[in-house]
CSV table of C-alpha atoms in Angstrom, one decimal:
chain,number,residue,atom,x,y,z
A,8,MET,CA,-33.2,23.5,28.4
A,9,PRO,CA,-34.8,23.7,31.9
A,10,GLU,CA,-33.1,25.5,34.7
A,11,PRO,CA,-31.0,23.2,36.9
A,12,ALA,CA,-32.2,22.3,40.4
A,13,ALA,CA,-31.0,24.2,43.4
A,14,VAL,CA,-27.6,22.9,44.5
A,15,GLY,CA,-28.0,19.9,46.9
A,16,SER,CA,-31.6,19.3,45.9
A,17,THR,CA,-33.4,16.6,43.9
A,18,GLU,CA,-36.3,18.8,43.0
A,19,PRO,CA,-36.3,21.4,40.2
A,20,VAL,CA,-36.6,25.1,41.1
A,21,ALA,CA,-38.4,27.8,39.2
A,22,PRO,CA,-36.2,29.1,36.4
A,23,ALA,CA,-34.5,32.4,36.9
A,24,PRO,CA,-35.4,35.0,34.3
A,25,GLY,CA,-33.1,34.7,31.3
A,26,LYS,CA,-31.1,31.8,32.7
A,27,ALA,CA,-31.2,28.5,30.8
A,28,SER,CA,-28.2,26.5,31.9
A,29,LEU,CA,-25.5,26.0,34.5
A,30,VAL,CA,-23.1,27.8,32.2
A,31,ASP,CA,-25.4,30.8,32.0
A,32,ARG,CA,-25.7,30.8,35.8
A,33,HIS,CA,-21.9,30.8,36.1
A,34,VAL,CA,-21.6,33.7,33.7
A,35,GLY,CA,-24.3,35.6,35.5
A,36,PHE,CA,-22.6,35.0,38.9
A,37,VAL,CA,-19.3,36.3,37.6
A,38,HIS,CA,-20.9,39.3,36.1
A,39,ALA,CA,-22.7,40.1,39.4
A,40,LEU,CA,-19.4,39.8,41.3
A,41,ARG,CA,-17.8,42.4,39.0
A,42,ALA,CA,-20.8,44.7,39.3
A,43,ALA,CA,-20.5,44.5,43.0
A,44,GLY,CA,-16.9,45.6,42.9
A,45,VAL,CA,-15.2,42.2,43.3
A,46,PRO,CA,-12.5,42.1,40.6
A,47,VAL,CA,-12.7,38.9,38.6
A,48,SER,CA,-10.6,38.5,35.5
A,49,VAL,CA,-11.4,36.3,32.5
A,50,ALA,CA,-8.7,33.9,33.4
A,51,GLU,CA,-10.1,33.6,37.0
A,52,GLY,CA,-13.6,33.0,35.6
A,53,LEU,CA,-12.2,30.1,33.5
A,54,ASP,CA,-10.3,28.7,36.5
A,55,ALA,CA,-13.6,28.6,38.4
A,56,ALA,CA,-15.3,26.9,35.5
A,57,ASN,CA,-12.6,24.3,35.3
A,58,ALA,CA,-12.8,23.7,39.1
A,59,MET,CA,-16.5,22.8,38.6
A,60,ARG,CA,-15.4,19.9,36.5
A,61,VAL,CA,-13.5,18.2,39.3
A,62,ILE,CA,-15.9,18.7,42.3
A,63,GLU,CA,-19.2,17.2,43.2
A,64,LEU,CA,-21.7,19.8,42.0
A,65,ALA,CA,-24.4,18.4,44.4
A,66,ASP,CA,-22.2,19.4,47.3
A,67,ARG,CA,-23.1,23.1,47.6
A,68,GLU,CA,-20.3,23.9,50.1
A,69,SER,CA,-17.7,22.3,47.9
A,70,LEU,CA,-19.0,24.5,45.0
A,71,ARG,CA,-18.8,27.6,47.3
A,72,ALA,CA,-15.2,26.7,48.3
A,73,ALA,CA,-14.2,26.2,44.7
A,74,TYR,CA,-15.6,29.5,43.6
A,75,ALA,CA,-14.1,31.3,46.6
A,76,ALA,CA,-10.6,29.8,46.0
A,77,THR,CA,-10.6,30.9,42.4
A,78,LEU,CA,-12.4,34.3,42.5
A,79,VAL,CA,-11.9,35.9,45.9
A,80,LYS,CA,-8.6,37.7,46.4
A,81,LYS,CA,-9.1,39.6,49.7
A,82,PRO,CA,-11.0,38.8,52.9
A,83,ALA,CA,-13.0,42.1,52.4
A,84,TYR,CA,-14.6,40.6,49.3
A,85,ARG,CA,-15.9,37.5,51.0
A,86,PRO,CA,-19.1,38.8,52.5
A,87,GLY,CA,-20.4,40.1,49.2
A,88,PHE,CA,-19.3,36.9,47.5
A,89,ASP,CA,-21.3,34.8,49.9
A,90,VAL,CA,-24.4,36.9,49.4
A,91,LEU,CA,-24.2,36.6,45.7
A,92,PHE,CA,-23.4,32.9,45.8
A,93,ASP,CA,-26.5,32.3,47.9
A,94,LEU,CA,-28.6,34.1,45.2
A,95,TRP,CA,-27.2,32.4,42.2
A,96,PHE,CA,-26.8,28.9,43.8
A,97,PRO,CA,-29.6,28.7,46.4
A,98,ALA,CA,-29.7,25.9,48.9
A,99,SER,CA,-32.4,23.3,48.8
A,100,THR,CA,-35.7,24.3,50.4
A,101,THR,CA,-37.2,20.7,50.5
A,102,GLY,CA,-35.5,19.4,53.7
A,103,LEU,CA,-38.3,20.3,56.1
A,104,SER,CA,-41.0,17.6,56.3
A,105,ALA,CA,-44.6,18.4,55.8
A,106,VAL,CA,-45.4,17.5,59.4
A,107,ARG,CA,-42.6,19.6,60.8
A,108,ALA,CA,-43.6,22.5,58.6
A,109,THR,CA,-47.1,22.3,59.9
A,110,ASP,CA,-45.9,22.2,63.5
A,111,LEU,CA,-43.9,25.4,63.1
A,112,ALA,CA,-46.7,27.1,61.2
A,113,THR,CA,-49.2,26.5,63.9
A,114,ALA,CA,-47.0,26.8,67.0
A,115,SER,CA,-47.4,29.9,69.3
A,116,VAL,CA,-44.8,32.6,69.3
A,117,LYS,CA,-43.8,31.5,72.8
A,118,GLU,CA,-43.2,27.9,71.6
A,119,LEU,CA,-41.2,29.2,68.6
A,120,ARG,CA,-39.0,31.3,70.9
A,121,GLU,CA,-38.4,28.3,73.1
A,122,HIS,CA,-37.4,26.3,70.1
A,123,LEU,CA,-35.1,29.1,68.9
A,124,ALA,CA,-33.5,29.2,72.4
A,125,ALA,CA,-32.8,25.5,72.1
A,126,LEU,CA,-31.2,26.0,68.8
A,127,LEU,CA,-29.0,28.9,70.1
A,128,SER,CA,-27.9,27.0,73.2
A,129,GLY,CA,-27.2,23.7,71.6
A,130,THR,CA,-25.0,22.3,68.9
A,131,THR,CA,-27.0,23.1,65.8
A,132,THR,CA,-26.1,22.3,62.2
A,133,ASP,CA,-26.3,24.9,59.4
A,134,GLN,CA,-29.2,22.9,57.8
A,135,GLU,CA,-31.3,22.9,61.0
A,136,MET,CA,-30.8,26.6,61.5
A,137,ARG,CA,-31.6,27.3,57.8
A,138,GLU,CA,-34.7,25.2,57.9
A,139,PHE,CA,-36.0,26.9,61.0
A,140,ALA,CA,-35.2,30.3,59.4
A,141,GLU,CA,-37.1,29.4,56.2
A,142,ALA,CA,-40.1,28.4,58.2
A,143,MET,CA,-40.0,31.7,60.2
A,144,VAL,CA,-39.7,33.8,57.0
A,145,GLU,CA,-42.7,31.9,55.6
A,146,ARG,CA,-44.7,32.7,58.7
A,147,PHE,CA,-43.6,36.2,59.7
A,148,GLY,CA,-41.7,37.6,56.8
A,149,ARG,CA,-44.5,37.9,54.2
A,150,GLN,CA,-46.4,41.1,53.5
A,151,GLU,CA,-48.9,41.5,50.7
A,152,ALA,CA,-48.1,44.1,48.1
A,153,THR,CA,-50.2,46.0,45.7
A,154,GLY,CA,-50.9,44.1,42.5
A,155,PRO,CA,-52.3,40.6,41.9
A,156,GLY,CA,-50.1,37.7,43.2
A,157,ARG,CA,-47.4,40.0,44.4
A,158,GLN,CA,-45.9,40.0,47.9
A,159,ASN,CA,-43.0,41.5,49.8
A,160,TRP,CA,-40.6,39.8,52.2
A,161,PHE,CA,-38.8,41.3,55.2
A,162,SER,CA,-36.2,40.2,57.7
A,163,TYR,CA,-37.2,42.9,60.2
A,164,SER,CA,-40.7,41.4,60.8
A,165,VAL,CA,-39.2,38.0,61.6
A,166,MET,CA,-36.6,39.4,64.0
A,167,ARG,CA,-39.2,41.6,65.7
A,168,ALA,CA,-41.6,38.6,66.2
A,169,LEU,CA,-39.0,36.3,67.7
A,170,SER,CA,-36.6,38.9,69.3
A,171,PRO,CA,-33.7,36.4,69.7
A,172,GLU,CA,-31.5,39.0,71.5
A,173,THR,CA,-33.9,38.9,74.4
A,174,LEU,CA,-33.4,35.1,75.0
A,175,MET,CA,-29.9,35.5,76.5
A,176,ALA,CA,-31.1,35.6,80.2
A,177,ALA,CA,-33.3,32.5,79.9
A,178,ILE,CA,-30.6,30.5,78.1
A,179,LEU,CA,-28.0,31.4,80.7
A,180,ARG,CA,-30.4,30.4,83.5
A,181,ASN,CA,-31.0,27.0,81.8
A,182,VAL,CA,-27.4,26.2,80.8
A,183,LEU,CA,-25.6,27.4,84.0
A,184,GLN,CA,-28.2,25.8,86.3
A,185,GLY,CA,-27.2,27.5,89.5
A,186,ARG,CA,-23.5,27.7,88.8
A,187,GLU,CA,-21.6,30.9,89.6
A,188,ARG,CA,-22.3,33.8,87.2
A,189,GLY,CA,-19.7,36.0,85.7
A,190,GLY,CA,-17.1,33.3,85.2
A,191,LEU,CA,-15.6,31.5,82.2
A,192,ALA,CA,-18.7,29.3,81.7
A,193,GLU,CA,-21.0,32.3,81.3
A,194,LYS,CA,-18.6,34.0,79.0
A,195,THR,CA,-18.5,30.8,76.8
A,196,VAL,CA,-22.3,30.5,76.7
A,197,ARG,CA,-22.7,34.2,75.8
A,198,GLN,CA,-20.2,33.8,72.9
A,199,GLN,CA,-22.0,30.7,71.7
A,200,VAL,CA,-25.4,32.3,71.8
A,201,ASN,CA,-24.3,35.5,70.1
A,202,ALA,CA,-22.7,33.5,67.4
A,203,GLY,CA,-26.0,31.5,67.0
A,204,ILE,CA,-28.0,34.7,66.8
A,205,LYS,CA,-25.7,35.9,64.0
A,206,ARG,CA,-26.2,32.6,62.2
A,207,PHE,CA,-30.0,32.9,62.5
A,208,GLU,CA,-30.0,36.5,61.3
A,209,ASP,CA,-27.9,35.6,58.3
A,210,ALA,CA,-30.1,32.6,57.5
A,211,VAL,CA,-33.2,34.7,57.7
A,212,ALA,CA,-31.7,37.4,55.5
A,213,THR,CA,-30.5,34.8,53.0
A,214,ASP,CA,-33.9,33.3,52.7
A,215,VAL,CA,-35.6,36.7,52.3
A,216,ARG,CA,-33.2,37.5,49.4
A,217,ARG,CA,-33.9,34.2,47.8
A,218,ARG,CA,-37.7,34.8,47.9
A,219,ILE,CA,-37.3,38.3,46.5
A,220,ALA,CA,-35.1,36.9,43.7
A,221,GLU,CA,-37.7,34.3,42.8
A,222,ASP,CA,-40.4,37.0,42.6
A,223,GLY,CA,-38.5,39.8,40.9
A,224,GLY,CA,-35.4,38.3,39.4
A,225,ILE,CA,-31.8,37.6,40.6
A,226,GLU,CA,-30.3,40.5,38.8
A,227,ARG,CA,-32.5,43.1,40.5
A,228,ILE,CA,-31.9,42.0,44.1
A,229,ALA,CA,-28.2,41.4,43.4
A,230,ARG,CA,-27.7,45.1,42.6
A,231,SER,CA,-29.1,46.2,46.0
A,232,ALA,CA,-28.1,43.3,48.2
A,233,VAL,CA,-24.3,43.8,48.2
A,234,ARG,CA,-22.4,46.9,49.4
A,235,PRO,CA,-19.1,47.7,47.6
A,236,PRO,CA,-16.1,46.2,49.3
A,237,LEU,CA,-14.6,48.4,52.0
A,238,ASP,CA,-11.7,49.6,49.9
A,239,GLN,CA,-14.1,50.7,47.1
A,240,ILE,CA,-16.6,52.7,49.2
A,241,ASP,CA,-16.7,56.3,48.0
A,242,PHE,CA,-15.2,58.6,50.7
A,243,LEU,CA,-18.0,61.2,50.0
A,244,ARG,CA,-20.7,58.5,50.8
A,245,ILE,CA,-19.0,56.9,53.7
A,246,THR,CA,-20.9,56.2,57.0
A,247,LYS,CA,-19.8,56.3,60.6
A,248,ALA,CA,-19.8,52.5,60.7
A,249,ASP,CA,-17.5,52.4,57.6
A,250,LEU,CA,-15.1,54.8,59.3
A,251,ALA,CA,-14.9,52.5,62.3
A,252,ARG,CA,-14.0,49.6,59.9
A,253,LEU,CA,-11.5,51.8,58.0
A,254,ARG,CA,-9.4,52.4,61.1
A,255,ARG,CA,-7.9,49.0,60.6
A,256,GLU,CA,-7.0,49.9,57.0
A,257,VAL,CA,-5.5,53.3,57.7
A,258,TYR,CA,-2.4,52.4,59.8
A,259,PRO,CA,-0.9,50.0,57.1
A,260,LEU,CA,-1.5,52.8,54.5
A,261,ALA,CA,0.2,55.4,56.7
A,262,ARG,CA,3.3,53.2,57.1
A,263,ARG,CA,3.4,52.6,53.3
A,264,LEU,CA,3.0,56.3,52.6
A,265,ALA,CA,5.8,57.2,55.0
A,266,ALA,CA,8.0,54.6,53.4
A,267,ARG,CA,7.3,55.9,49.9
A,268,LEU,CA,8.0,59.5,50.8
A,269,THR,CA,11.2,58.5,52.6
A,270,ILE,CA,12.4,56.7,49.4
A,271,LYS,CA,11.7,59.9,47.3
A,272,HIS,CA,13.4,62.0,49.9
A,273,ARG,CA,16.6,59.9,49.8
A,274,LYS,CA,16.6,59.2,46.0
A,275,GLY,CA,19.6,60.7,44.3
A,276,ARG,CA,21.2,61.9,47.6
A,277,ARG,CA,24.5,60.6,49.0
A,278,GLY,CA,25.9,60.8,52.5
A,279,ARG,CA,29.1,62.5,53.5
A,280,LEU,CA,32.5,61.6,52.0
A,281,ASP,CA,34.0,58.4,53.4
A,282,PHE,CA,37.6,59.7,53.6
A,283,ARG,CA,39.1,56.4,54.8
A,284,ARG,CA,37.6,54.2,52.0
A,285,THR,CA,38.5,56.9,49.4
A,286,VAL,CA,42.2,57.0,50.5
A,287,ARG,CA,42.4,53.2,50.6
A,288,ALA,CA,41.0,52.9,47.1
A,289,SER,CA,43.5,55.5,45.8
A,290,LEU,CA,46.4,53.2,46.6
A,291,GLN,CA,45.5,51.2,43.6
A,292,SER,CA,46.1,54.2,41.4
A,293,GLY,CA,49.3,55.5,42.9
A,294,GLY,CA,47.6,57.7,45.5
A,295,VAL,CA,45.3,59.5,43.0
A,296,PRO,CA,41.7,59.4,44.3
A,297,LEU,CA,40.1,58.4,41.0
A,298,THR,CA,37.1,56.9,42.8
A,299,THR,CA,35.4,58.6,45.7
A,300,HIS,CA,33.4,56.7,48.3
A,301,PHE,CA,30.5,58.1,50.3
A,302,LYS,CA,28.9,57.0,53.5
A,303,PRO,CA,25.3,55.9,53.2
A,304,PRO,CA,22.8,58.7,54.1
A,305,ARG,CA,21.4,58.6,57.5
A,306,PRO,CA,17.9,57.0,57.5
A,307,HIS,CA,15.3,59.4,58.9
A,308,LYS,CA,11.6,60.0,58.8
A,309,PRO,CA,10.4,62.8,56.5
A,310,GLU,CA,8.3,65.8,57.6
A,311,LEU,CA,4.7,66.2,56.5
A,312,VAL,CA,2.3,69.1,56.3
A,313,ILE,CA,-1.4,68.3,55.6
A,314,LEU,CA,-3.8,70.9,54.4
A,315,CYS,CA,-7.4,69.6,54.5
A,316,ASP,CA,-10.7,71.0,53.3
A,317,THR,CA,-13.2,70.4,56.2
A,318,SER,CA,-16.3,71.9,54.6
A,319,ASP,CA,-19.7,70.2,54.5
A,320,SER,CA,-19.4,69.2,50.9
A,321,VAL,CA,-16.5,66.9,51.7
A,322,SER,CA,-17.2,66.2,55.3
A,323,SER,CA,-17.1,62.4,55.0
A,324,PHE,CA,-13.8,62.7,53.1
A,325,ALA,CA,-12.5,65.1,55.7
A,326,HIS,CA,-13.3,62.6,58.5
A,327,PHE,CA,-11.3,59.9,56.7
A,328,THR,CA,-8.4,62.2,56.0
A,329,LEU,CA,-8.3,63.3,59.7
A,330,LEU,CA,-8.3,59.7,60.6
A,331,LEU,CA,-5.3,59.2,58.2
A,332,THR,CA,-3.7,62.3,59.8
A,333,TYR,CA,-4.0,60.6,63.2
A,334,ALA,CA,-2.3,57.5,61.9
A,335,LEU,CA,0.5,59.4,60.1
A,336,ARG,CA,1.7,61.1,63.3
A,337,GLU,CA,3.4,57.9,64.3
A,338,GLN,CA,5.2,57.5,60.9
A,339,PHE,CA,6.8,60.9,60.4
A,340,THR,CA,9.4,63.0,62.4
A,341,LYS,CA,7.0,65.9,62.3
A,342,VAL,CA,3.4,66.2,61.2
A,343,ARG,CA,1.5,69.5,61.1
A,344,ALA,CA,-2.1,69.4,60.1
A,345,PHE,CA,-4.2,72.4,59.0
A,346,GLY,CA,-7.9,72.5,58.3
A,347,PHE,CA,-9.9,75.2,56.4
A,348,VAL,CA,-13.2,76.2,55.0
A,349,ASP,CA,-12.8,79.9,54.2
A,350,THR,CA,-10.0,80.5,56.7
A,351,VAL,CA,-7.3,78.2,58.0
A,352,ASP,CA,-6.3,77.0,61.4
A,353,GLU,CA,-3.7,74.5,62.7
A,354,ILE,CA,-5.4,71.4,64.1
A,355,THR,CA,-2.3,69.4,65.0
A,356,ARG,CA,-3.1,70.0,68.7
A,357,PHE,CA,-6.1,67.8,68.5
A,358,PHE,CA,-4.1,64.7,67.4
A,359,GLN,CA,-1.7,64.3,70.2
A,360,PRO,CA,-0.3,60.8,70.8
A,361,GLY,CA,-2.6,58.7,73.0
A,362,SER,CA,-5.7,60.8,72.5
A,363,ASP,CA,-8.9,59.2,71.3
A,364,VAL,CA,-9.5,59.8,67.6
A,365,VAL,CA,-13.3,60.2,67.9
A,366,GLU,CA,-12.8,62.7,70.8
A,367,ALA,CA,-10.2,64.6,68.8
A,368,MET,CA,-12.6,65.0,65.8
A,369,THR,CA,-15.3,66.2,68.1
A,370,ARG,CA,-13.0,68.8,69.7
A,371,LEU,CA,-11.8,69.9,66.3
A,372,VAL,CA,-15.4,70.6,65.1
A,373,ASN,CA,-16.2,72.6,68.2
A,374,GLU,CA,-12.9,74.5,68.8
A,375,ALA,CA,-11.0,75.0,65.6
A,376,ASP,CA,-11.2,78.4,63.8
A,377,MET,CA,-11.8,77.3,60.2
A,378,VAL,CA,-15.1,79.0,59.3
A,379,ARG,CA,-15.9,82.7,59.1
A,380,PHE,CA,-18.6,83.0,56.4
A,381,GLY,CA,-19.4,79.3,55.9
A,382,ARG,CA,-18.6,79.0,52.2
A,383,THR,CA,-15.4,77.3,51.0
A,384,ASN,CA,-12.8,79.7,49.7
A,385,TYR,CA,-9.5,78.0,48.7
A,386,GLY,CA,-7.9,81.2,47.6
A,387,HIS,CA,-8.5,83.0,50.9
A,388,SER,CA,-7.4,79.9,52.8
A,389,LEU,CA,-4.2,79.6,50.9
A,390,GLU,CA,-3.4,83.2,51.4
A,391,GLY,CA,-4.1,82.8,55.1
A,392,PHE,CA,-1.8,79.8,55.3
A,393,ALA,CA,1.0,81.6,53.5
A,394,GLU,CA,0.7,84.6,55.9
A,395,ARG,CA,0.4,82.7,59.2
A,396,TYR,CA,2.1,79.3,58.6
A,397,ALA,CA,4.6,79.5,55.8
A,398,ASP,CA,7.3,78.5,58.2
A,399,ALA,CA,5.8,75.0,58.4
A,400,LEU,CA,7.2,74.3,54.9
A,401,GLY,CA,10.8,73.6,54.1
A,402,PRO,CA,13.2,71.6,51.9
A,403,LYS,CA,12.5,68.4,54.0
A,404,THR,CA,8.8,68.8,53.9
A,405,SER,CA,6.2,66.9,51.9
A,406,LEU,CA,2.9,68.9,51.4
A,407,LEU,CA,-0.3,66.9,51.1
A,408,ILE,CA,-3.5,68.9,50.1
A,409,LEU,CA,-6.9,67.2,50.4
A,410,GLY,CA,-10.0,68.7,48.9
A,411,ASP,CA,-12.3,68.9,45.9
A,412,ALA,CA,-10.9,72.2,44.6
A,413,ARG,CA,-14.3,73.8,44.6
A,414,SER,CA,-14.0,77.5,45.7
A,415,ASN,CA,-17.4,79.0,45.1
A,416,TYR,CA,-16.1,81.0,42.1
A,417,GLN,CA,-13.6,82.9,44.3
A,418,PRO,CA,-10.1,83.7,43.0
A,419,PRO,CA,-8.0,80.5,43.3
A,420,ALA,CA,-4.7,82.3,44.3
A,421,LEU,CA,-2.6,80.1,42.1
A,422,ASP,CA,0.5,82.2,42.6
A,423,VAL,CA,0.3,81.7,46.4
A,424,LEU,CA,0.0,77.9,45.9
A,425,LYS,CA,2.9,78.0,43.5
A,426,SER,CA,5.0,79.8,46.1
A,427,LEU,CA,4.1,77.4,48.8
A,428,ALA,CA,4.8,74.3,46.7
A,429,SER,CA,8.2,75.7,45.7
A,430,ARG,CA,9.3,75.7,49.3
A,431,THR,CA,8.7,72.0,49.8
A,432,ARG,CA,10.5,68.9,48.6
A,433,SER,CA,7.3,67.4,47.2
A,434,ALA,CA,3.6,68.4,47.0
A,435,TYR,CA,0.5,66.3,46.1
A,436,TRP,CA,-3.2,67.0,45.9
A,437,LEU,CA,-5.8,64.3,46.5
A,438,ASN,CA,-9.2,65.0,45.1
A,439,PRO,CA,-12.2,62.9,46.3
A,440,GLU,CA,-14.4,63.8,43.3
A,441,PRO,CA,-14.5,61.6,40.1
A,442,ARG,CA,-12.2,63.0,37.4
A,443,GLN,CA,-15.1,63.6,35.0
A,444,GLN,CA,-16.5,66.1,37.5
A,445,TRP,CA,-13.3,68.2,37.6
A,446,ASP,CA,-13.7,71.7,36.1
A,447,THR,CA,-17.5,71.5,36.2
A,448,GLY,CA,-19.4,74.3,38.1
A,449,ASP,CA,-17.1,76.1,40.5
A,450,SER,CA,-14.3,73.4,40.3
A,451,VAL,CA,-10.8,74.7,39.4
A,452,ALA,CA,-9.1,71.3,39.7
A,453,SER,CA,-7.1,71.5,36.5
A,454,GLU,CA,-5.8,75.0,37.3
A,455,TYR,CA,-4.6,73.8,40.7
A,456,GLY,CA,-3.3,70.6,39.0
A,457,THR,CA,-0.9,72.6,36.9
A,458,VAL,CA,0.8,73.7,40.1
A,459,VAL,CA,0.5,70.7,42.3
A,460,PRO,CA,0.0,67.2,40.8
A,461,MET,CA,-3.6,66.2,41.5
A,462,HIS,CA,-4.8,62.6,41.9
A,463,GLU,CA,-8.3,61.3,42.0
A,464,CYS,CA,-8.7,59.7,45.4
A,465,ARG,CA,-12.3,58.5,46.0
A,466,ASN,CA,-11.7,55.4,48.0
A,467,VAL,CA,-9.0,53.3,49.8
A,468,SER,CA,-8.2,51.4,46.6
A,469,GLN,CA,-7.3,54.7,44.8
A,470,LEU,CA,-5.4,55.9,47.8
A,471,THR,CA,-3.4,52.7,47.8
A,472,ALA,CA,-2.7,53.1,44.1
A,473,PHE,CA,-1.5,56.7,44.7
A,474,ILE,CA,0.9,55.5,47.4
A,475,GLU,CA,2.3,52.9,45.0
A,476,THR,CA,3.0,55.5,42.4
A,477,LEU,CA,5.2,57.4,44.8
A,478,ALA,CA,7.7,54.5,44.5
């Protein structure tokens, strides 16, 4: 059976490798979503297939909406979903007339930039923007590769040739036409142009991916085109840009963590004796207080102590945990944070309310006394903490240890950790390494885990799951 045409097209497209029907394409799309970290159950896949029976398949945006409604659970999953949808259900590429294609192929760069400026400053449909982007990729995005009949496609060469970000001044001059600058009209035009540039960049990237998929196969480009959703990015591989995006995720997690620890703190405890209610109830039994009544315990925030490995091996994880520390300060009565590599220092002073978190992290790296010899030593750090800061722990305190439990084959000081944990109400250890790597090399994760419950915490999703288990 031949491969179906691209959605919204009356012309057939080249068959994708190994795909023979719309059903196969649906199955491949669902599999690609799962491989990219978007959770799709069997039932949800069947819901999407059933939805395809009641929509117009030639309407590509209706198909996209049906898939999104049945398969996408979180806004964070939508960007990856859209990238994969464009690969598995590409738009028609036959909308540009031969005359128009020739005009764009022979026009000068100056004329093309003027045409792009008109698209950015006017009301442009998605189809017009997509057709222009396809023509520009065809003209500027191609680069011959080694091997007969092979070629590479790049978005960068298109954006470098047209430089849409440099068109803003000319567009403002033409649109405002002598009106006062700096007012609401200019702000509106700037927003419109920036949104148009983003649409053009996305259209170029989508067409480049489509062409690469046609040359090398959808499955290959799908594996590299989509980053994992934000909540599944490994802490040990996180980038500065990801950290900036994670700030929005941290504060809800901090509130939930505080709520869970408060519940554990209050569980099984009662308030003071309610003498009046107890006496009143005893009148039913001739003055004998058979039933005692207690006042509800006073709600209060728990206290928290954070002990964080800040060595280079977990530097990305350390940055995230320090970001979490910053958010936790607002949720607990008292938060004291300590960082260590081979010696320990209190770093609470860097996270005062109102301070900038980026500035706080910079000061911490430059001013904190956490490194003497440069090699991680959990045992020596625990001993130093017990000697200098043991008073930070108490019966109202929750202890949170964050690190990979790799101590460069130094003594782990398990007895010291056991003594510290016994002073607290609860203690937990979050390890950013995969569980299968525990106890390999210099890891002593299981030994520490016998003293303090250790949880794998490689991403926001696992941190959320840990917080839920506290309930």
